[in-house]
Amino acid sequence: MSKYNITEIKEKEASYRSAISPELMDELETKIDEIIIVKKKFRDKDFSAVELAKLLGTNARYISAVTNLRFHLNYTSYVNQYRIREAMSILVDKRYRNLKMEDVADMVGFSNRQSFYAAFFKIVGITPREYKLQQIQFHPSIAVEPKKRGRKPLKKTGQKAKAKV
């Protein structure tokens, strides 16, 4: 192997990860979940780790450390998993069946269709369009037009409908 000068890559532990106390890590984990999931900040395409850190009164390195150590994902992947879950719900919802993929991507917080497709494929293993078609195949009721509510038209009998007094 000396011919190709191949050396084994050693993973380095980032020093800032060990600088965070377990108590602070627990607190940040809870607050990150609260803001990203409960307050649905994952839908905001401009909400970055830096903005989250400012909101929590900490720094972006700590946000990165918590998402890496507690969620086993980087910040972007952590946020994207919630965006994709939301997109999957929208794609099978009858009310949104006529939306374009660009609109779905925008609703869940992606800046463009390409990043939406890439993240969706990475997480789900198929494209959003394939997912939607697959769900329609297994659940045909998804494709059915929802019934419109409202008044039934009056029968045409030649007489005007009398108002009840």
Coordinates of N, CA, C and O in Angstrom, one line a residue:
M1 N 0.8 -1.2 0.0 CA 0.0 0.0 0.0 C 0.8 1.3 0.0 O 0.3 2.3 -0.2
S2 N 2.1 1.2 0.2 CA 3.0 2.3 0.3 C 3.1 3.0 -1.1 O 3.4 4.2 -1.2
K3 N 2.8 2.2 -2.1 CA 2.8 2.8 -3.5 C 1.8 4.0 -3.7 O 2.1 4.9 -4.3
Y4 N 0.7 3.9 -3.0 CA -0.3 4.9 -3.2 C -0.4 5.8 -2.0 O -1.2 6.8 -1.9
N5 N 0.5 5.6 -1.0 CA 0.6 6.5 0.2 C -0.8 6.7 0.8 O -1.2 7.8 1.1
I6 N -1.4 5.6 1.1 CA -2.8 5.6 1.7 C -2.6 5.5 3.2 O -1.9 4.6 3.7
T7 N -3.2 6.4 3.9 CA -3.1 6.4 5.4 C -4.6 6.4 5.9 O -5.5 6.9 5.3
E8 N -4.7 5.8 7.0 CA -6.0 5.6 7.6 C -6.5 7.0 8.2 O -5.7 7.7 8.9
I9 N -7.7 7.4 7.9 CA -8.2 8.6 8.4 C -8.6 8.4 9.9 O -9.4 7.5 10.2
K10 N -8.1 9.3 10.7 CA -8.5 9.3 12.1 C -9.5 10.3 12.4 O -9.3 11.5 12.0
E11 N -10.6 9.9 13.1 CA -11.6 10.9 13.4 C -11.1 11.7 14.6 O -10.7 11.2 15.6
K12 N -11.3 13.0 14.5 CA -10.9 13.9 15.6 C -12.2 14.3 16.3 O -13.2 14.6 15.7
E13 N -12.0 14.4 17.6 CA -13.1 14.9 18.5 C -13.0 16.4 18.5 O -12.0 16.9 18.9
A14 N -14.1 17.1 18.1 CA -14.0 18.6 18.2 C -13.9 19.0 19.7 O -14.7 18.5 20.5
S15 N -13.0 19.9 19.9 CA -12.8 20.3 21.3 C -14.0 21.0 22.0 O -14.2 20.8 23.2
Y16 N -14.8 21.7 21.2 CA -16.0 22.4 21.8 C -17.0 21.4 22.2 O -17.8 21.7 23.1
R17 N -17.0 20.2 21.7 CA -18.0 19.2 22.1 C -17.8 18.8 23.6 O -18.8 18.6 24.3
S18 N -16.6 18.7 24.0 CA -16.3 18.3 25.4 C -16.4 19.4 26.3 O -16.4 19.2 27.5
A19 N -16.5 20.7 25.8 CA -16.5 21.8 26.6 C -18.0 22.1 27.2 O -18.1 22.9 28.1
I20 N -19.0 21.4 26.6 CA -20.3 21.6 27.0 C -20.7 20.7 28.2 O -20.4 19.4 28.0
S21 N -21.2 21.2 29.2 CA -21.6 20.3 30.4 C -22.8 19.5 30.0 O -23.6 19.9 29.1
P22 N -22.9 18.3 30.5 CA -24.1 17.5 30.3 C -25.4 18.2 30.6 O -26.4 18.1 29.9
E23 N -25.4 19.0 31.6 CA -26.6 19.8 32.0 C -27.0 20.8 30.9 O -28.2 20.9 30.5
L24 N -26.0 21.5 30.4 CA -26.3 22.5 29.4 C -26.7 21.8 28.1 O -27.6 22.2 27.4
M25 N -26.1 20.6 27.8 CA -26.5 19.9 26.6 C -28.0 19.4 26.7 O -28.7 19.5 25.8
D26 N -28.4 19.0 27.9 CA -29.8 18.6 28.1 C -30.7 19.8 27.9 O -31.8 19.6 27.2
E27 N -30.3 20.9 28.5 CA -31.2 22.1 28.4 C -31.3 22.5 26.9 O -32.4 22.8 26.4
L28 N -30.1 22.6 26.2 CA -30.2 23.0 24.8 C -30.9 22.0 23.9 O -31.7 22.4 23.0
E29 N -30.8 20.7 24.2 CA -31.6 19.7 23.5 C -33.0 19.9 23.6 O -33.8 19.9 22.6
T30 N -33.5 20.2 24.8 CA -34.9 20.5 25.0 C -35.4 21.7 24.3 O -36.4 21.7 23.6
K31 N -34.6 22.8 24.4 CA -34.9 24.0 23.7 C -34.9 24.0 22.2 O -35.7 24.6 21.5
I32 N -33.9 23.2 21.7 CA -33.9 23.1 20.2 C -35.1 22.3 19.7 O -35.7 22.8 18.7
D33 N -35.5 21.3 20.4 CA -36.7 20.5 20.0 C -37.9 21.4 20.1 O -38.8 21.4 19.2
E34 N -38.0 22.2 21.1 CA -39.1 23.1 21.3 C -39.3 24.1 20.2 O -40.3 24.2 19.6
I35 N -38.2 24.7 19.8 CA -38.2 25.7 18.7 C -38.4 25.1 17.3 O -39.2 25.5 16.6
I36 N -37.6 24.0 17.0 CA -37.7 23.5 15.7 C -38.9 22.7 15.5 O -39.6 22.8 14.4
I37 N -39.3 21.8 16.4 CA -40.5 20.9 16.2 C -41.8 21.6 16.6 O -42.7 21.7 15.8
V38 N -41.9 22.0 17.9 CA -43.1 22.5 18.4 C -43.5 23.8 17.8 O -44.7 24.0 17.3
K39 N -42.6 24.7 17.7 CA -42.9 26.0 17.0 C -42.7 26.0 15.5 O -42.9 27.0 14.8
K40 N -42.4 24.8 15.0 CA -42.3 24.5 13.6 C -41.4 25.5 12.8 O -41.7 25.9 11.7
K41 N -40.3 25.8 13.4 CA -39.3 26.7 12.8 C -38.6 26.0 11.6 O -38.0 26.7 10.8
F42 N -38.8 24.7 11.5 CA -38.2 24.0 10.3 C -38.8 24.5 9.0 O -38.2 24.3 8.0
R43 N -40.0 25.1 9.1 CA -40.6 25.6 7.9 C -40.0 26.9 7.4 O -40.3 27.3 6.2
D44 N -39.2 27.6 8.2 CA -38.6 28.8 7.8 C -37.3 28.5 7.1 O -36.3 28.1 7.8
K45 N -37.2 28.8 5.8 CA -36.0 28.4 5.0 C -34.8 29.3 5.4 O -33.7 28.9 5.1
D46 N -35.0 30.4 6.1 CA -33.9 31.2 6.5 C -33.5 31.1 7.9 O -32.6 31.8 8.4
F47 N -34.1 30.1 8.6 CA -33.8 29.9 10.0 C -32.5 29.0 10.1 O -32.6 27.8 9.9
S48 N -31.4 29.6 10.5 CA -30.1 28.8 10.5 C -29.7 28.5 11.9 O -30.3 28.9 12.9
A49 N -28.7 27.7 12.0 CA -28.1 27.3 13.3 C -27.6 28.6 14.0 O -27.8 28.7 15.3
V50 N -27.1 29.6 13.3 CA -26.7 30.8 13.9 C -27.9 31.6 14.5 O -27.8 32.1 15.6
E51 N -29.0 31.6 13.8 CA -30.2 32.3 14.3 C -30.8 31.6 15.5 O -31.2 32.2 16.5
L52 N -30.7 30.3 15.5 CA -31.2 29.5 16.6 C -30.3 29.7 17.8 O -30.8 29.9 18.9
A53 N -29.0 29.8 17.6 CA -28.1 30.1 18.7 C -28.3 31.4 19.3 O -28.4 31.6 20.5
K54 N -28.6 32.4 18.5 CA -28.9 33.8 19.0 C -30.2 33.8 19.8 O -30.2 34.4 20.9
L55 N -31.2 33.0 19.3 CA -32.4 32.9 20.0 C -32.3 32.3 21.4 O -32.9 32.6 22.4
L56 N -31.4 31.3 21.5 CA -31.1 30.6 22.7 C -30.1 31.2 23.6 O -29.8 30.7 24.7
G57 N -29.4 32.3 23.1 CA -28.4 32.9 23.9 C -27.1 32.1 24.0 O -26.4 32.1 25.0
T58 N -26.8 31.3 23.0 CA -25.6 30.5 22.9 C -24.9 30.7 21.6 O -25.1 31.7 20.9
N59 N -24.0 29.8 21.3 CA -23.3 30.0 20.0 C -23.6 28.8 19.1 O -24.0 27.8 19.5
A60 N -23.3 29.0 17.8 CA -23.6 28.0 16.8 C -22.8 26.7 17.0 O -23.3 25.6 16.6
R61 N -21.7 26.8 17.5 CA -20.9 25.6 17.8 C -21.6 24.7 18.8 O -21.5 23.4 18.7
Y62 N -22.2 25.3 19.8 CA -22.9 24.5 20.8 C -24.1 23.8 20.2 O -24.5 22.7 20.5
I63 N -24.8 24.6 19.3 CA -26.0 24.0 18.6 C -25.5 22.8 17.7 O -26.1 21.7 17.7
S64 N -24.4 23.0 17.1 CA -23.8 21.9 16.3 C -23.5 20.7 17.1 O -23.7 19.6 16.7
A65 N -22.9 21.0 18.3 CA -22.5 19.9 19.2 C -23.7 19.1 19.6 O -23.7 17.9 19.7
V66 N -24.7 19.8 20.0 CA -25.9 19.1 20.5 C -26.6 18.3 19.4 O -27.0 17.1 19.6
T67 N -26.7 18.9 18.2 CA -27.4 18.1 17.1 C -26.5 16.9 16.8 O -27.1 15.8 16.5
N68 N -25.2 17.0 16.8 CA -24.3 15.9 16.5 C -24.4 14.8 17.6 O -24.5 13.6 17.2
L69 N -24.2 15.2 18.8 CA -24.1 14.2 19.9 C -25.5 13.7 20.3 O -25.6 12.5 20.7
R70 N -26.5 14.5 20.3 CA -27.8 14.0 20.8 C -28.7 13.5 19.7 O -29.5 12.6 20.0
F71 N -28.7 14.1 18.6 CA -29.5 13.7 17.5 C -28.8 12.8 16.4 O -29.4 12.3 15.5
H72 N -27.5 12.8 16.5 CA -26.6 12.0 15.6 C -26.8 12.5 14.2 O -26.7 11.7 13.2
L73 N -27.0 13.8 14.0 CA -27.2 14.5 12.7 C -26.5 15.8 12.7 O -26.4 16.4 13.8
N74 N -26.1 16.4 11.6 CA -25.7 17.8 11.6 C -27.0 18.6 11.6 O -28.1 18.1 11.4
Y75 N -26.9 19.9 11.8 CA -28.0 20.8 12.0 C -29.0 20.7 10.8 O -30.2 20.6 10.9
T76 N -28.4 20.8 9.6 CA -29.2 20.8 8.3 C -30.0 19.5 8.2 O -31.2 19.5 7.9
S77 N -29.4 18.4 8.5 CA -30.0 17.1 8.4 C -31.1 16.9 9.4 O -32.2 16.4 9.1
Y78 N -30.9 17.5 10.6 CA -31.8 17.4 11.7 C -33.1 18.2 11.3 O -34.2 17.7 11.4
V79 N -32.9 19.4 10.7 CA -34.1 20.2 10.3 C -34.8 19.6 9.1 O -36.0 19.5 9.0
N80 N -34.0 19.1 8.2 CA -34.6 18.5 6.9 C -35.4 17.2 7.3 O -36.4 17.0 6.6
Q81 N -35.1 16.5 8.3 CA -35.9 15.3 8.6 C -37.4 15.7 8.9 O -38.3 15.1 8.6
Y82 N -37.5 16.9 9.6 CA -38.9 17.4 10.0 C -39.5 18.0 8.7 O -40.8 17.8 8.6
R83 N -38.8 18.6 7.9 CA -39.3 19.1 6.6 C -39.9 18.0 5.8 O -41.0 18.1 5.2
I84 N -39.1 16.9 5.7 CA -39.5 15.8 4.9 C -40.8 15.1 5.5 O -41.7 14.7 4.7
R85 N -40.8 14.9 6.8 CA -42.0 14.4 7.4 C -43.3 15.2 7.1 O -44.3 14.6 6.8
E86 N -43.1 16.5 7.2 CA -44.2 17.4 6.9 C -44.6 17.3 5.4 O -45.8 17.2 5.0
A87 N -43.6 17.2 4.5 CA -43.9 17.1 3.1 C -44.6 15.8 2.8 O -45.5 15.7 2.0
M88 N -44.2 14.7 3.5 CA -44.9 13.4 3.3 C -46.4 13.5 3.6 O -47.2 12.9 3.0
S89 N -46.7 14.2 4.7 CA -48.1 14.4 5.1 C -48.8 15.2 4.1 O -50.0 14.9 3.7
I90 N -48.2 16.3 3.6 CA -48.8 17.1 2.6 C -49.1 16.4 1.3 O -50.1 16.5 0.6
L91 N -48.1 15.6 0.9 CA -48.2 14.8 -0.4 C -49.4 13.8 -0.4 O -49.9 13.5 -1.5
V92 N -49.8 13.4 0.7 CA -50.9 12.4 0.8 C -52.2 13.0 1.2 O -53.3 12.4 1.3
D93 N -52.2 14.3 1.5 CA -53.4 15.0 1.9 C -54.2 15.5 0.7 O -53.7 16.1 -0.2
K94 N -55.5 15.1 0.7 CA -56.4 15.4 -0.4 C -56.5 16.9 -0.7 O -56.6 17.3 -1.9
R95 N -56.4 17.7 0.3 CA -56.5 19.1 0.1 C -55.4 19.7 -0.7 O -55.6 20.8 -1.3
Y96 N -54.3 19.1 -0.7 CA -53.1 19.6 -1.3 C -52.7 18.8 -2.6 O -51.6 19.0 -3.1
R97 N -53.5 18.0 -3.1 CA -53.1 17.1 -4.1 C -52.8 17.8 -5.5 O -52.1 17.2 -6.3
N98 N -53.3 19.0 -5.7 CA -53.0 19.7 -6.9 C -51.8 20.6 -6.8 O -51.5 21.3 -7.8
L99 N -51.1 20.6 -5.7 CA -50.0 21.5 -5.5 C -48.8 21.0 -6.4 O -48.6 19.8 -6.5
K100 N -48.0 21.9 -6.9 CA -46.8 21.6 -7.6 C -45.8 21.2 -6.5 O -45.8 21.7 -5.4
M101 N -44.8 20.5 -6.9 CA -43.7 20.1 -6.0 C -42.9 21.3 -5.4 O -42.5 21.3 -4.3
E102 N -42.8 22.3 -6.3 CA -42.2 23.6 -5.8 C -42.9 24.2 -4.7 O -42.4 24.7 -3.7
D103 N -44.3 24.1 -4.7 CA -45.1 24.7 -3.7 C -45.0 23.9 -2.4 O -44.9 24.4 -1.3
V104 N -44.9 22.6 -2.5 CA -44.7 21.7 -1.3 C -43.4 22.0 -0.7 O -43.3 22.2 0.5
A105 N -42.4 22.1 -1.5 CA -41.0 22.4 -1.1 C -41.0 23.7 -0.3 O -40.4 23.8 0.8
D106 N -41.6 24.7 -0.8 CA -41.7 26.0 -0.2 C -42.5 26.0 1.1 O -42.0 26.6 2.1
M107 N -43.6 25.2 1.2 CA -44.4 25.1 2.4 C -43.6 24.5 3.5 O -43.8 24.9 4.7
V108 N -42.7 23.6 3.3 CA -42.0 22.9 4.3 C -40.6 23.5 4.6 O -39.9 23.0 5.5
G109 N -40.2 24.5 3.9 CA -39.0 25.3 4.2 C -37.8 25.1 3.3 O -36.7 25.5 3.7
F110 N -38.0 24.5 2.2 CA -36.8 24.3 1.3 C -36.8 25.5 0.4 O -37.8 26.1 0.0
S111 N -35.6 25.9 0.0 CA -35.4 27.1 -0.8 C -35.7 26.8 -2.3 O -36.1 27.7 -3.0
N112 N -35.5 25.6 -2.7 CA -35.8 25.3 -4.1 C -36.1 23.8 -4.3 O -36.0 23.0 -3.3
R113 N -36.6 23.5 -5.4 CA -37.1 22.1 -5.7 C -35.9 21.1 -5.7 O -36.1 20.0 -5.2
Q114 N -34.8 21.5 -6.1 CA -33.6 20.6 -6.2 C -33.2 20.1 -4.8 O -33.0 18.9 -4.6
S115 N -33.1 21.1 -3.9 CA -32.7 20.7 -2.5 C -33.8 19.9 -1.8 O -33.5 18.9 -1.1
F116 N -35.0 20.1 -2.2 CA -36.2 19.3 -1.6 C -36.1 17.9 -2.1 O -36.1 16.9 -1.4
Y117 N -35.9 17.7 -3.4 CA -35.8 16.4 -4.0 C -34.6 15.6 -3.5 O -34.7 14.5 -3.1
A118 N -33.4 16.3 -3.3 CA -32.2 15.7 -2.8 C -32.4 15.2 -1.4 O -32.1 14.1 -1.1
A119 N -33.0 16.1 -0.5 CA -33.2 15.7 0.9 C -34.2 14.6 1.0 O -34.1 13.7 1.8
F120 N -35.3 14.7 0.2 CA -36.4 13.7 0.2 C -35.8 12.3 -0.2 O -36.0 11.3 0.5
F121 N -35.0 12.3 -1.3 CA -34.5 11.0 -1.7 C -33.5 10.5 -0.7 O -33.5 9.2 -0.5
K122 N -32.7 11.3 -0.1 CA -31.7 10.9 0.9 C -32.4 10.2 2.1 O -32.0 9.2 2.6
I123 N -33.5 10.8 2.5 CA -34.2 10.3 3.7 C -35.2 9.2 3.4 O -35.2 8.2 4.1
V124 N -35.9 9.3 2.3 CA -37.0 8.3 2.0 C -36.5 7.2 1.1 O -37.0 6.1 1.1
G125 N -35.6 7.5 0.2 CA -35.1 6.6 -0.8 C -35.8 6.6 -2.1 O -35.4 5.9 -3.0
I126 N -36.8 7.5 -2.3 CA -37.5 7.7 -3.5 C -37.8 9.2 -3.7 O -37.7 9.9 -2.7
T127 N -38.1 9.6 -4.8 CA -38.5 11.0 -5.0 C -39.8 11.3 -4.5 O -40.7 10.4 -4.3
P128 N -40.1 12.6 -4.2 CA -41.4 13.0 -3.7 C -42.6 12.6 -4.7 O -43.6 12.1 -4.2
R129 N -42.3 12.7 -6.0 CA -43.3 12.3 -7.0 C -43.6 10.8 -6.9 O -44.7 10.4 -6.9
E130 N -42.5 10.0 -6.8 CA -42.7 8.6 -6.7 C -43.4 8.2 -5.4 O -44.3 7.3 -5.4
Y131 N -43.1 8.9 -4.3 CA -43.8 8.7 -3.0 C -45.3 9.0 -3.2 O -46.1 8.1 -2.7
K132 N -45.6 10.1 -3.8 CA -47.0 10.4 -3.9 C -47.8 9.4 -4.8 O -48.9 8.9 -4.4
L133 N -47.2 9.0 -5.9 CA -47.8 8.0 -6.8 C -47.9 6.6 -6.1 O -48.9 5.9 -6.2
Q134 N -46.9 6.3 -5.3 CA -47.0 5.0 -4.5 C -48.1 5.1 -3.5 O -48.8 4.1 -3.3
Q135 N -48.3 6.2 -2.8 CA -49.3 6.3 -1.8 C -50.7 6.3 -2.5 O -51.6 5.7 -1.9
I136 N -50.8 6.9 -3.6 CA -52.1 6.8 -4.4 C -52.4 5.4 -4.8 O -53.6 5.0 -4.7
Q137 N -51.4 4.7 -5.2 CA -51.6 3.3 -5.6 C -52.1 2.4 -4.4 O -53.0 1.6 -4.6
F138 N -51.5 2.6 -3.3 CA -51.9 1.8 -2.1 C -53.2 2.4 -1.4 O -53.9 1.6 -0.7
H139 N -53.4 3.6 -1.6 CA -54.6 4.3 -1.0 C -55.3 5.1 -2.0 O -55.2 6.3 -2.0
P140 N -56.1 4.5 -2.9 CA -56.8 5.2 -4.0 C -57.7 6.4 -3.6 O -57.9 7.3 -4.3
S141 N -58.1 6.3 -2.3 CA -59.0 7.4 -1.9 C -58.3 8.7 -1.8 O -58.9 9.8 -1.8
I142 N -57.0 8.7 -1.8 CA -56.2 10.0 -1.8 C -56.4 10.8 -3.1 O -56.5 12.0 -3.1
A143 N -56.6 10.1 -4.2 CA -56.8 10.7 -5.5 C -58.2 11.2 -5.7 O -58.4 12.0 -6.6
V144 N -59.2 10.8 -4.9 CA -60.6 11.2 -5.1 C -60.8 12.7 -4.7 O -60.3 13.1 -3.7
E145 N -61.5 13.4 -5.5 CA -61.9 14.8 -5.3 C -62.7 14.8 -4.0 O -63.7 14.1 -3.9
P146 N -62.3 15.7 -3.0 CA -63.1 15.8 -1.8 C -64.5 16.5 -2.2 O -64.6 17.3 -3.1
K147 N -65.5 16.0 -1.4 CA -66.9 16.5 -1.7 C -66.9 18.0 -1.2 O -66.4 18.3 -0.1
K148 N -67.6 18.8 -2.0 CA -67.8 20.2 -1.6 C -69.0 20.3 -0.8 O -70.1 19.7 -1.0
R149 N -68.9 21.1 0.3 CA -70.0 21.3 1.2 C -70.8 22.6 0.7 O -70.2 23.4 0.1
G150 N -72.0 22.6 1.0 CA -72.8 23.7 0.5 C -74.3 23.3 0.4 O -74.6 22.2 0.6
R151 N -75.0 24.3 -0.1 CA -76.4 24.0 -0.3 C -76.6 23.2 -1.5 O -76.0 23.4 -2.5
K152 N -77.6 22.4 -1.5 CA -78.0 21.7 -2.7 C -78.8 22.6 -3.6 O -79.6 23.4 -3.1
P153 N -78.7 22.5 -4.8 CA -79.4 23.4 -5.7 C -80.9 23.0 -5.7 O -81.3 21.9 -5.4
L154 N -81.7 24.0 -5.9 CA -83.2 23.8 -5.8 C -83.6 23.0 -7.1 O -83.0 23.2 -8.2
K155 N -84.6 22.2 -6.9 CA -85.1 21.5 -8.1 C -85.9 22.4 -9.0 O -86.6 23.3 -8.5
K156 N -85.7 22.2 -10.2 CA -86.4 23.1 -11.2 C -87.8 22.5 -11.4 O -87.9 21.5 -12.1
T157 N -88.7 23.1 -10.8 CA -90.1 22.7 -11.0 C -91.0 23.7 -11.7 O -92.2 23.5 -11.8
G158 N -90.4 24.8 -12.0 CA -91.2 25.9 -12.6 C -91.7 26.9 -11.6 O -92.2 27.9 -12.0
Q159 N -91.6 26.5 -10.3 CA -92.0 27.5 -9.3 C -90.8 28.0 -8.5 O -89.8 27.3 -8.4
K160 N -91.0 29.2 -8.0 CA -89.9 29.7 -7.1 C -90.0 29.1 -5.8 O -91.1 28.8 -5.3
A161 N -88.9 28.9 -5.1 CA -88.9 28.3 -3.8 C -89.5 29.4 -2.8 O -89.3 30.5 -2.9
K162 N -90.4 28.9 -1.9 CA -91.1 29.8 -1.0 C -90.2 29.9 0.3 O -89.7 28.9 0.7
A163 N -90.0 31.1 0.7 CA -89.2 31.3 1.9 C -90.1 30.9 3.1 O -91.2 31.2 3.2
K164 N -89.4 30.3 4.1 CA -90.1 29.9 5.3 C -90.2 31.1 6.3 O -89.2 31.8 6.4
V165 N -91.3 31.3 6.8 CA -91.5 32.5 7.7 C -91.6 32.0 9.1 O -92.1 31.0 9.5

